[in-house]
JSON list of C-alpha atoms in Angstrom, two decimals:
[
{"chain": "A", "resi": 135, "resn": "MET", "atom": "CA", "xyz": [30.35, 0.06, -0.37]},
{"chain": "A", "resi": 136, "resn": "ILE", "atom": "CA", "xyz": [33.02, -1.89, 1.48]},
{"chain": "A", "resi": 137, "resn": "ALA", "atom": "CA", "xyz": [33.67, -5.49, 0.45]},
{"chain": "A", "resi": 138, "resn": "VAL", "atom": "CA", "xyz": [32.54, -8.13, 2.91]},
{"chain": "A", "resi": 139, "resn": "THR", "atom": "CA", "xyz": [35.01, -10.85, 3.89]},
{"chain": "A", "resi": 140, "resn": "HIS", "atom": "CA", "xyz": [33.16, -14.15, 4.00]},
{"chain": "A", "resi": 141, "resn": "THR", "atom": "CA", "xyz": [34.56, -16.49, 6.60]},
{"chain": "A", "resi": 142, "resn": "ASP", "atom": "CA", "xyz": [32.91, -19.73, 5.51]},
{"chain": "A", "resi": 143, "resn": "GLN", "atom": "CA", "xyz": [32.21, -21.47, 2.22]},
{"chain": "A", "resi": 144, "resn": "ALA", "atom": "CA", "xyz": [28.42, -21.56, 2.67]},
{"chain": "A", "resi": 145, "resn": "THR", "atom": "CA", "xyz": [28.26, -17.78, 3.06]},
{"chain": "A", "resi": 146, "resn": "ARG", "atom": "CA", "xyz": [30.58, -17.24, 0.08]},
{"chain": "A", "resi": 147, "resn": "THR", "atom": "CA", "xyz": [28.33, -19.49, -1.98]},
{"chain": "A", "resi": 148, "resn": "VAL", "atom": "CA", "xyz": [25.22, -17.48, -1.07]},
{"chain": "A", "resi": 149, "resn": "HIS", "atom": "CA", "xyz": [27.03, -14.23, -1.88]},
{"chain": "A", "resi": 150, "resn": "ASP", "atom": "CA", "xyz": [28.16, -15.49, -5.28]},
{"chain": "A", "resi": 151, "resn": "ARG", "atom": "CA", "xyz": [24.78, -17.00, -6.11]},
{"chain": "A", "resi": 152, "resn": "TYR", "atom": "CA", "xyz": [22.84, -13.79, -5.45]},
{"chain": "A", "resi": 153, "resn": "ASN", "atom": "CA", "xyz": [25.35, -11.73, -7.38]},
{"chain": "A", "resi": 154, "resn": "ARG", "atom": "CA", "xyz": [24.77, -14.12, -10.26]},
{"chain": "A", "resi": 155, "resn": "VAL", "atom": "CA", "xyz": [20.95, -13.95, -10.19]},
{"chain": "A", "resi": 156, "resn": "ALA", "atom": "CA", "xyz": [20.63, -10.22, -9.42]},
{"chain": "A", "resi": 157, "resn": "ARG", "atom": "CA", "xyz": [19.78, -9.19, -12.97]},
{"chain": "A", "resi": 158, "resn": "PHE", "atom": "CA", "xyz": [16.99, -11.79, -13.19]},
{"chain": "A", "resi": 159, "resn": "TYR", "atom": "CA", "xyz": [15.66, -11.41, -9.66]},
{"chain": "A", "resi": 160, "resn": "ASP", "atom": "CA", "xyz": [12.89, -8.90, -10.34]},
{"chain": "A", "resi": 161, "resn": "PHE", "atom": "CA", "xyz": [11.57, -11.05, -13.19]},
{"chain": "A", "resi": 162, "resn": "GLU", "atom": "CA", "xyz": [11.55, -14.14, -10.95]},
{"chain": "A", "resi": 163, "resn": "GLN", "atom": "CA", "xyz": [9.66, -12.22, -8.27]},
{"chain": "A", "resi": 164, "resn": "ALA", "atom": "CA", "xyz": [7.08, -11.04, -10.79]},
{"chain": "A", "resi": 165, "resn": "ILE", "atom": "CA", "xyz": [5.93, -14.59, -11.47]},
{"chain": "A", "resi": 166, "resn": "GLY", "atom": "CA", "xyz": [5.23, -17.72, -9.47]},
{"chain": "A", "resi": 167, "resn": "MET", "atom": "CA", "xyz": [5.57, -17.28, -5.72]},
{"chain": "A", "resi": 168, "resn": "GLY", "atom": "CA", "xyz": [6.23, -13.58, -6.27]},
{"chain": "A", "resi": 169, "resn": "LEU", "atom": "CA", "xyz": [2.56, -13.09, -7.11]},
{"chain": "A", "resi": 170, "resn": "ILE", "atom": "CA", "xyz": [1.58, -14.72, -3.83]},
{"chain": "A", "resi": 171, "resn": "PHE", "atom": "CA", "xyz": [3.97, -12.57, -1.81]},
{"chain": "A", "resi": 172, "resn": "ARG", "atom": "CA", "xyz": [2.95, -9.27, -3.39]},
{"chain": "A", "resi": 173, "resn": "SER", "atom": "CA", "xyz": [-0.03, -8.54, -1.13]},
{"chain": "A", "resi": 174, "resn": "LEU", "atom": "CA", "xyz": [1.67, -10.13, 1.88]},
{"chain": "A", "resi": 175, "resn": "ARG", "atom": "CA", "xyz": [4.63, -7.78, 1.53]},
{"chain": "A", "resi": 176, "resn": "ARG", "atom": "CA", "xyz": [2.23, -4.84, 1.76]},
{"chain": "A", "resi": 177, "resn": "GLU", "atom": "CA", "xyz": [0.58, -6.36, 4.82]},
{"chain": "A", "resi": 178, "resn": "LEU", "atom": "CA", "xyz": [3.92, -6.94, 6.54]},
{"chain": "A", "resi": 179, "resn": "TRP", "atom": "CA", "xyz": [5.03, -3.33, 6.06]},
{"chain": "A", "resi": 180, "resn": "ARG", "atom": "CA", "xyz": [1.70, -2.01, 7.29]},
{"chain": "A", "resi": 181, "resn": "ARG", "atom": "CA", "xyz": [2.70, -3.51, 10.64]},
{"chain": "A", "resi": 182, "resn": "ALA", "atom": "CA", "xyz": [5.93, -1.51, 10.76]},
{"chain": "A", "resi": 183, "resn": "PRO", "atom": "CA", "xyz": [6.04, 1.69, 12.85]},
{"chain": "A", "resi": 184, "resn": "GLU", "atom": "CA", "xyz": [5.43, 4.92, 10.94]},
{"chain": "A", "resi": 185, "resn": "THR", "atom": "CA", "xyz": [8.47, 6.63, 12.44]},
{"chain": "A", "resi": 186, "resn": "GLY", "atom": "CA", "xyz": [11.77, 5.70, 14.05]},
{"chain": "A", "resi": 187, "resn": "ARG", "atom": "CA", "xyz": [14.69, 3.64, 12.79]},
{"chain": "A", "resi": 188, "resn": "ILE", "atom": "CA", "xyz": [13.85, 0.55, 10.75]},
{"chain": "A", "resi": 189, "resn": "LEU", "atom": "CA", "xyz": [16.24, -2.09, 9.41]},
{"chain": "A", "resi": 190, "resn": "GLU", "atom": "CA", "xyz": [15.44, -4.31, 6.44]},
{"chain": "A", "resi": 191, "resn": "ILE", "atom": "CA", "xyz": [17.62, -7.40, 6.30]},
{"chain": "A", "resi": 192, "resn": "GLY", "atom": "CA", "xyz": [18.08, -8.80, 2.80]},
{"chain": "A", "resi": 193, "resn": "VAL", "atom": "CA", "xyz": [16.86, -5.80, 0.81]},
{"chain": "A", "resi": 194, "resn": "GLY", "atom": "CA", "xyz": [17.74, -7.53, -2.46]},
{"chain": "A", "resi": 195, "resn": "THR", "atom": "CA", "xyz": [16.85, -5.31, -5.42]},
{"chain": "A", "resi": 196, "resn": "GLY", "atom": "CA", "xyz": [14.62, -3.14, -3.24]},
{"chain": "A", "resi": 197, "resn": "ILE", "atom": "CA", "xyz": [11.26, -4.75, -3.98]},
{"chain": "A", "resi": 198, "resn": "ASN", "atom": "CA", "xyz": [9.93, -3.66, -0.58]},
{"chain": "A", "resi": 199, "resn": "MET", "atom": "CA", "xyz": [10.98, -0.03, -0.90]},
{"chain": "A", "resi": 200, "resn": "GLN", "atom": "CA", "xyz": [7.62, 1.07, -2.25]},
{"chain": "A", "resi": 201, "resn": "HIS", "atom": "CA", "xyz": [6.09, -0.08, 1.06]},
{"chain": "A", "resi": 202, "resn": "TYR", "atom": "CA", "xyz": [8.56, 1.64, 3.40]},
{"chain": "A", "resi": 203, "resn": "PRO", "atom": "CA", "xyz": [6.90, 3.99, 5.92]},
{"chain": "A", "resi": 204, "resn": "PRO", "atom": "CA", "xyz": [7.61, 7.44, 4.42]},
{"chain": "A", "resi": 205, "resn": "ARG", "atom": "CA", "xyz": [8.55, 9.08, 7.73]},
{"chain": "A", "resi": 206, "resn": "ALA", "atom": "CA", "xyz": [10.80, 6.30, 9.01]},
{"chain": "A", "resi": 207, "resn": "GLU", "atom": "CA", "xyz": [14.59, 6.38, 8.92]},
{"chain": "A", "resi": 208, "resn": "MET", "atom": "CA", "xyz": [15.40, 3.35, 6.77]},
{"chain": "A", "resi": 209, "resn": "THR", "atom": "CA", "xyz": [18.54, 1.23, 6.77]},
{"chain": "A", "resi": 210, "resn": "ALA", "atom": "CA", "xyz": [18.75, -1.78, 4.47]},
{"chain": "A", "resi": 211, "resn": "VAL", "atom": "CA", "xyz": [21.45, -4.44, 4.13]},
{"chain": "A", "resi": 212, "resn": "ASP", "atom": "CA", "xyz": [22.25, -7.24, 1.72]},
{"chain": "A", "resi": 213, "resn": "ILE", "atom": "CA", "xyz": [25.09, -9.67, 1.17]},
{"chain": "A", "resi": 214, "resn": "SER", "atom": "CA", "xyz": [25.21, -9.07, -2.60]},
{"chain": "A", "resi": 215, "resn": "GLU", "atom": "CA", "xyz": [26.85, -6.02, -4.15]},
{"chain": "A", "resi": 216, "resn": "LYS", "atom": "CA", "xyz": [24.90, -6.47, -7.37]},
{"chain": "A", "resi": 217, "resn": "MET", "atom": "CA", "xyz": [21.60, -6.68, -5.54]},
{"chain": "A", "resi": 218, "resn": "LEU", "atom": "CA", "xyz": [22.45, -3.49, -3.66]},
{"chain": "A", "resi": 219, "resn": "ALA", "atom": "CA", "xyz": [23.37, -1.70, -6.87]},
{"chain": "A", "resi": 220, "resn": "ARG", "atom": "CA", "xyz": [19.89, -2.42, -8.20]},
{"chain": "A", "resi": 221, "resn": "ALA", "atom": "CA", "xyz": [18.32, -1.42, -4.89]},
{"chain": "A", "resi": 222, "resn": "SER", "atom": "CA", "xyz": [20.16, 1.91, -5.07]},
{"chain": "A", "resi": 223, "resn": "LYS", "atom": "CA", "xyz": [18.73, 2.59, -8.52]},
{"chain": "A", "resi": 224, "resn": "ARG", "atom": "CA", "xyz": [15.25, 1.70, -7.32]},
{"chain": "A", "resi": 225, "resn": "ALA", "atom": "CA", "xyz": [15.55, 4.00, -4.31]},
{"chain": "A", "resi": 226, "resn": "ALA", "atom": "CA", "xyz": [16.55, 6.87, -6.59]},
{"chain": "A", "resi": 227, "resn": "LYS", "atom": "CA", "xyz": [13.66, 6.16, -8.94]},
{"chain": "A", "resi": 228, "resn": "LEU", "atom": "CA", "xyz": [11.18, 6.10, -6.05]},
{"chain": "A", "resi": 229, "resn": "GLY", "atom": "CA", "xyz": [12.73, 9.14, -4.37]},
{"chain": "A", "resi": 230, "resn": "ARG", "atom": "CA", "xyz": [13.11, 7.00, -1.26]},
{"chain": "A", "resi": 231, "resn": "ALA", "atom": "CA", "xyz": [15.98, 7.75, 1.13]},
{"chain": "A", "resi": 232, "resn": "ALA", "atom": "CA", "xyz": [17.61, 4.63, 2.53]},
{"chain": "A", "resi": 233, "resn": "ASP", "atom": "CA", "xyz": [21.02, 3.88, 4.02]},
{"chain": "A", "resi": 234, "resn": "LEU", "atom": "CA", "xyz": [22.11, 0.86, 1.95]},
{"chain": "A", "resi": 235, "resn": "ARG", "atom": "CA", "xyz": [24.92, -1.27, 3.34]},
{"chain": "A", "resi": 236, "resn": "LEU", "atom": "CA", "xyz": [26.77, -4.39, 2.24]},
{"chain": "A", "resi": 237, "resn": "MET", "atom": "CA", "xyz": [26.44, -6.75, 5.19]},
{"chain": "A", "resi": 238, "resn": "ASP", "atom": "CA", "xyz": [26.00, -10.37, 6.22]},
{"chain": "A", "resi": 239, "resn": "ALA", "atom": "CA", "xyz": [22.79, -11.05, 8.19]},
{"chain": "A", "resi": 240, "resn": "GLN", "atom": "CA", "xyz": [24.75, -13.45, 10.39]},
{"chain": "A", "resi": 241, "resn": "HIS", "atom": "CA", "xyz": [27.12, -10.63, 11.47]},
{"chain": "A", "resi": 242, "resn": "LEU", "atom": "CA", "xyz": [25.22, -7.35, 11.62]},
{"chain": "A", "resi": 243, "resn": "GLU", "atom": "CA", "xyz": [27.57, -4.42, 12.19]},
{"chain": "A", "resi": 244, "resn": "PHE", "atom": "CA", "xyz": [25.20, -2.39, 14.36]},
{"chain": "A", "resi": 245, "resn": "ASP", "atom": "CA", "xyz": [25.16, -1.72, 18.08]},
{"chain": "A", "resi": 246, "resn": "ASP", "atom": "CA", "xyz": [22.70, -3.50, 20.34]},
{"chain": "A", "resi": 247, "resn": "ALA", "atom": "CA", "xyz": [19.21, -1.97, 20.47]},
{"chain": "A", "resi": 248, "resn": "SER", "atom": "CA", "xyz": [19.74, 0.24, 17.40]},
{"chain": "A", "resi": 249, "resn": "PHE", "atom": "CA", "xyz": [16.37, -0.12, 15.67]},
{"chain": "A", "resi": 250, "resn": "ASP", "atom": "CA", "xyz": [12.67, 0.30, 16.42]},
{"chain": "A", "resi": 251, "resn": "ALA", "atom": "CA", "xyz": [11.79, -2.45, 13.94]},
{"chain": "A", "resi": 252, "resn": "VAL", "atom": "CA", "xyz": [13.61, -5.12, 11.94]},
{"chain": "A", "resi": 253, "resn": "ALA", "atom": "CA", "xyz": [11.95, -6.65, 8.88]},
{"chain": "A", "resi": 254, "resn": "ALA", "atom": "CA", "xyz": [12.84, -9.38, 6.42]},
{"chain": "A", "resi": 255, "resn": "THR", "atom": "CA", "xyz": [10.91, -11.01, 3.58]},
{"chain": "A", "resi": 256, "resn": "CYS", "atom": "CA", "xyz": [12.01, -14.34, 2.11]},
{"chain": "A", "resi": 257, "resn": "VAL", "atom": "CA", "xyz": [15.48, -13.98, 3.62]},
{"chain": "A", "resi": 258, "resn": "PHE", "atom": "CA", "xyz": [16.00, -16.60, 6.31]},
{"chain": "A", "resi": 259, "resn": "CYS", "atom": "CA", "xyz": [15.38, -19.33, 3.75]},
{"chain": "A", "resi": 260, "resn": "SER", "atom": "CA", "xyz": [18.78, -18.37, 2.27]},
{"chain": "A", "resi": 261, "resn": "VAL", "atom": "CA", "xyz": [20.94, -17.39, 5.25]},
{"chain": "A", "resi": 262, "resn": "PRO", "atom": "CA", "xyz": [23.33, -20.33, 5.86]},
{"chain": "A", "resi": 263, "resn": "ASP", "atom": "CA", "xyz": [22.81, -20.18, 9.64]},
{"chain": "A", "resi": 264, "resn": "PRO", "atom": "CA", "xyz": [19.29, -18.79, 10.09]},
{"chain": "A", "resi": 265, "resn": "VAL", "atom": "CA", "xyz": [19.39, -19.04, 13.88]},
{"chain": "A", "resi": 266, "resn": "ALA", "atom": "CA", "xyz": [22.52, -16.90, 13.99]},
{"chain": "A", "resi": 267, "resn": "GLY", "atom": "CA", "xyz": [20.87, -14.37, 11.70]},
{"chain": "A", "resi": 268, "resn": "LEU", "atom": "CA", "xyz": [17.71, -14.24, 13.80]},
{"chain": "A", "resi": 269, "resn": "ARG", "atom": "CA", "xyz": [19.77, -13.75, 16.95]},
{"chain": "A", "resi": 270, "resn": "GLN", "atom": "CA", "xyz": [21.45, -10.80, 15.27]},
{"chain": "A", "resi": 271, "resn": "ALA", "atom": "CA", "xyz": [18.11, -9.31, 14.25]},
{"chain": "A", "resi": 272, "resn": "TRP", "atom": "CA", "xyz": [16.87, -9.64, 17.83]},
{"chain": "A", "resi": 273, "resn": "ARG", "atom": "CA", "xyz": [20.08, -8.16, 19.23]},
{"chain": "A", "resi": 274, "resn": "VAL", "atom": "CA", "xyz": [19.87, -4.93, 17.22]},
{"chain": "A", "resi": 275, "resn": "LEU", "atom": "CA", "xyz": [16.19, -4.45, 18.06]},
{"chain": "A", "resi": 276, "resn": "ARG", "atom": "CA", "xyz": [15.30, -2.04, 20.86]},
{"chain": "A", "resi": 277, "resn": "PRO", "atom": "CA", "xyz": [13.06, -3.10, 23.77]},
{"chain": "A", "resi": 278, "resn": "GLY", "atom": "CA", "xyz": [9.48, -2.66, 22.61]},
{"chain": "A", "resi": 279, "resn": "GLY", "atom": "CA", "xyz": [10.59, -2.95, 18.99]},
{"chain": "A", "resi": 280, "resn": "ARG", "atom": "CA", "xyz": [9.01, -5.24, 16.42]},
{"chain": "A", "resi": 281, "resn": "LEU", "atom": "CA", "xyz": [10.53, -8.10, 14.45]},
{"chain": "A", "resi": 282, "resn": "LEU", "atom": "CA", "xyz": [8.56, -8.69, 11.23]},
{"chain": "A", "resi": 283, "resn": "LEU", "atom": "CA", "xyz": [9.18, -11.74, 9.06]},
{"chain": "A", "resi": 284, "resn": "LEU", "atom": "CA", "xyz": [7.56, -13.10, 5.93]},
{"chain": "A", "resi": 285, "resn": "GLU", "atom": "CA", "xyz": [8.89, -16.52, 4.99]},
{"chain": "A", "resi": 286, "resn": "HIS", "atom": "CA", "xyz": [8.01, -19.66, 3.07]},
{"chain": "A", "resi": 287, "resn": "VAL", "atom": "CA", "xyz": [8.49, -22.78, 5.17]},
{"chain": "A", "resi": 288, "resn": "ARG", "atom": "CA", "xyz": [8.34, -26.55, 5.01]},
{"chain": "A", "resi": 289, "resn": "SER", "atom": "CA", "xyz": [4.79, -27.84, 4.76]},
{"chain": "A", "resi": 290, "resn": "ASP", "atom": "CA", "xyz": [3.25, -29.53, 7.80]},
{"chain": "A", "resi": 291, "resn": "ASN", "atom": "CA", "xyz": [1.63, -32.04, 5.44]},
{"chain": "A", "resi": 292, "resn": "PRO", "atom": "CA", "xyz": [3.75, -35.23, 5.65]},
{"chain": "A", "resi": 293, "resn": "VAL", "atom": "CA", "xyz": [3.64, -35.93, 1.91]},
{"chain": "A", "resi": 294, "resn": "THR", "atom": "CA", "xyz": [4.16, -32.35, 0.76]},
{"chain": "A", "resi": 295, "resn": "GLY", "atom": "CA", "xyz": [6.92, -31.87, 3.31]},
{"chain": "A", "resi": 296, "resn": "LYS", "atom": "CA", "xyz": [8.78, -34.93, 2.00]},
{"chain": "A", "resi": 297, "resn": "VAL", "atom": "CA", "xyz": [8.45, -33.68, -1.56]},
{"chain": "A", "resi": 298, "resn": "MET", "atom": "CA", "xyz": [9.87, -30.31, -0.48]},
{"chain": "A", "resi": 299, "resn": "ASP", "atom": "CA", "xyz": [12.79, -32.11, 1.20]},
{"chain": "A", "resi": 300, "resn": "TRP", "atom": "CA", "xyz": [13.44, -34.03, -2.02]},
{"chain": "A", "resi": 301, "resn": "LEU", "atom": "CA", "xyz": [13.30, -30.93, -4.22]},
{"chain": "A", "resi": 302, "resn": "ASN", "atom": "CA", "xyz": [15.27, -28.68, -1.89]},
{"chain": "A", "resi": 303, "resn": "PRO", "atom": "CA", "xyz": [18.81, -29.40, -3.17]},
{"chain": "A", "resi": 304, "resn": "LEU", "atom": "CA", "xyz": [17.74, -28.59, -6.72]},
{"chain": "A", "resi": 305, "resn": "ILE", "atom": "CA", "xyz": [15.96, -25.37, -5.73]},
{"chain": "A", "resi": 306, "resn": "VAL", "atom": "CA", "xyz": [18.92, -24.22, -3.65]},
{"chain": "A", "resi": 307, "resn": "ARG", "atom": "CA", "xyz": [21.27, -24.78, -6.57]},
{"chain": "A", "resi": 308, "resn": "MET", "atom": "CA", "xyz": [18.98, -22.91, -8.97]},
{"chain": "A", "resi": 309, "resn": "GLU", "atom": "CA", "xyz": [17.73, -20.04, -6.79]},
{"chain": "A", "resi": 310, "resn": "GLY", "atom": "CA", "xyz": [19.57, -20.09, -3.47]},
{"chain": "A", "resi": 311, "resn": "ALA", "atom": "CA", "xyz": [16.47, -20.50, -1.30]},
{"chain": "A", "resi": 312, "resn": "ASN", "atom": "CA", "xyz": [15.78, -23.49, 0.93]},
{"chain": "A", "resi": 313, "resn": "ILE", "atom": "CA", "xyz": [12.13, -24.47, 0.57]},
{"chain": "A", "resi": 314, "resn": "ASN", "atom": "CA", "xyz": [12.06, -26.75, 3.60]},
{"chain": "A", "resi": 315, "resn": "ARG", "atom": "CA", "xyz": [13.19, -24.47, 6.42]},
{"chain": "A", "resi": 316, "resn": "ARG", "atom": "CA", "xyz": [11.26, -24.67, 9.69]},
{"chain": "A", "resi": 317, "resn": "THR", "atom": "CA", "xyz": [11.46, -20.96, 10.41]},
{"chain": "A", "resi": 318, "resn": "GLU", "atom": "CA", "xyz": [9.22, -20.90, 13.48]},
{"chain": "A", "resi": 319, "resn": "GLU", "atom": "CA", "xyz": [11.46, -23.49, 15.12]},
{"chain": "A", "resi": 320, "resn": "ASN", "atom": "CA", "xyz": [14.47, -21.36, 14.18]},
{"chain": "A", "resi": 321, "resn": "VAL", "atom": "CA", "xyz": [12.84, -18.29, 15.74]},
{"chain": "A", "resi": 322, "resn": "ARG", "atom": "CA", "xyz": [12.43, -20.19, 19.01]},
{"chain": "A", "resi": 323, "resn": "ALA", "atom": "CA", "xyz": [16.00, -21.52, 18.79]},
{"chain": "A", "resi": 324, "resn": "ALA", "atom": "CA", "xyz": [17.17, -17.90, 18.50]},
{"chain": "A", "resi": 325, "resn": "GLY", "atom": "CA", "xyz": [15.66, -17.22, 21.93]},
{"chain": "A", "resi": 326, "resn": "ILE", "atom": "CA", "xyz": [12.50, -15.49, 20.73]},
{"chain": "A", "resi": 327, "resn": "ASP", "atom": "CA", "xyz": [9.82, -17.21, 22.78]},
{"chain": "A", "resi": 328, "resn": "GLN", "atom": "CA", "xyz": [6.77, -15.02, 22.24]},
{"chain": "A", "resi": 329, "resn": "PHE", "atom": "CA", "xyz": [5.57, -14.33, 18.71]},
{"chain": "A", "resi": 330, "resn": "GLU", "atom": "CA", "xyz": [2.42, -14.40, 16.59]},
{"chain": "A", "resi": 331, "resn": "THR", "atom": "CA", "xyz": [2.12, -16.30, 13.32]},
{"chain": "A", "resi": 332, "resn": "SER", "atom": "CA", "xyz": [-0.42, -16.12, 10.51]},
{"chain": "A", "resi": 333, "resn": "ARG", "atom": "CA", "xyz": [-0.53, -18.90, 7.93]},
{"chain": "A", "resi": 334, "resn": "HIS", "atom": "CA", "xyz": [-1.03, -18.38, 4.20]},
{"chain": "A", "resi": 335, "resn": "TRP", "atom": "CA", "xyz": [-1.04, -20.42, 1.00]},
{"chain": "A", "resi": 336, "resn": "PHE", "atom": "CA", "xyz": [-1.90, -23.78, 2.62]},
{"chain": "A", "resi": 337, "resn": "GLY", "atom": "CA", "xyz": [0.45, -23.02, 5.52]},
{"chain": "A", "resi": 338, "resn": "ILE", "atom": "CA", "xyz": [3.59, -22.88, 3.36]},
{"chain": "A", "resi": 339, "resn": "VAL", "atom": "CA", "xyz": [3.88, -19.10, 3.85]},
{"chain": "A", "resi": 340, "resn": "ARG", "atom": "CA", "xyz": [4.07, -17.63, 7.35]},
{"chain": "A", "resi": 341, "resn": "MET", "atom": "CA", "xyz": [3.99, -14.06, 8.62]},
{"chain": "A", "resi": 342, "resn": "ILE", "atom": "CA", "xyz": [5.70, -13.81, 12.01]},
{"chain": "A", "resi": 343, "resn": "GLU", "atom": "CA", "xyz": [5.64, -10.85, 14.37]},
{"chain": "A", "resi": 344, "resn": "ALA", "atom": "CA", "xyz": [7.46, -10.57, 17.70]},
{"chain": "A", "resi": 345, "resn": "ARG", "atom": "CA", "xyz": [7.77, -7.64, 20.09]},
{"chain": "A", "resi": 346, "resn": "LYS", "atom": "CA", "xyz": [10.96, -7.45, 22.13]},
{"chain": "A", "resi": 347, "resn": "PRO", "atom": "CA", "xyz": [10.37, -7.17, 25.90]}
]
């Protein structure tokens, strides 16, 4: 894997943070919110096409690999070398072929219209500039292709939302994820006007699907 040159401090911080937590990541995902996301991950990947080229942004340690469509040509990227090393081991254990690449979601190194689907789970809560990352995801998607997102977002409840705002700096420092992102607003800001959303876990978790015209 080729080293990524990070051009801004926020991106370097995310890179370093996820390298640091890589060895604990699977354990963290096995408890707490990870239990909530388990069935939703399966649901998200059921919406992916069975064949064609699919990109997963933010593959992490490869938690989603067990849900990859078996006949699809999979490419998966992550900003963390240590996360990718664990994803590579998981792919080998599962016997799952995937082209794993070290890459920043904000600067995807793929041609326009390269993929039939782009998927991400709990990723755009951590990308420093989520709108830039979403624009990249949309750019590499072919016309007719599907963008599939599973994200936790800021609560619409005024009190809960304020609490999430208050806790966010601590959570970011500990885990790297912003818990108060307004991801649907970011999707619109990225120029994706038409999409469907389903709400889960009191509206804090959203599954978003968009088809590129």
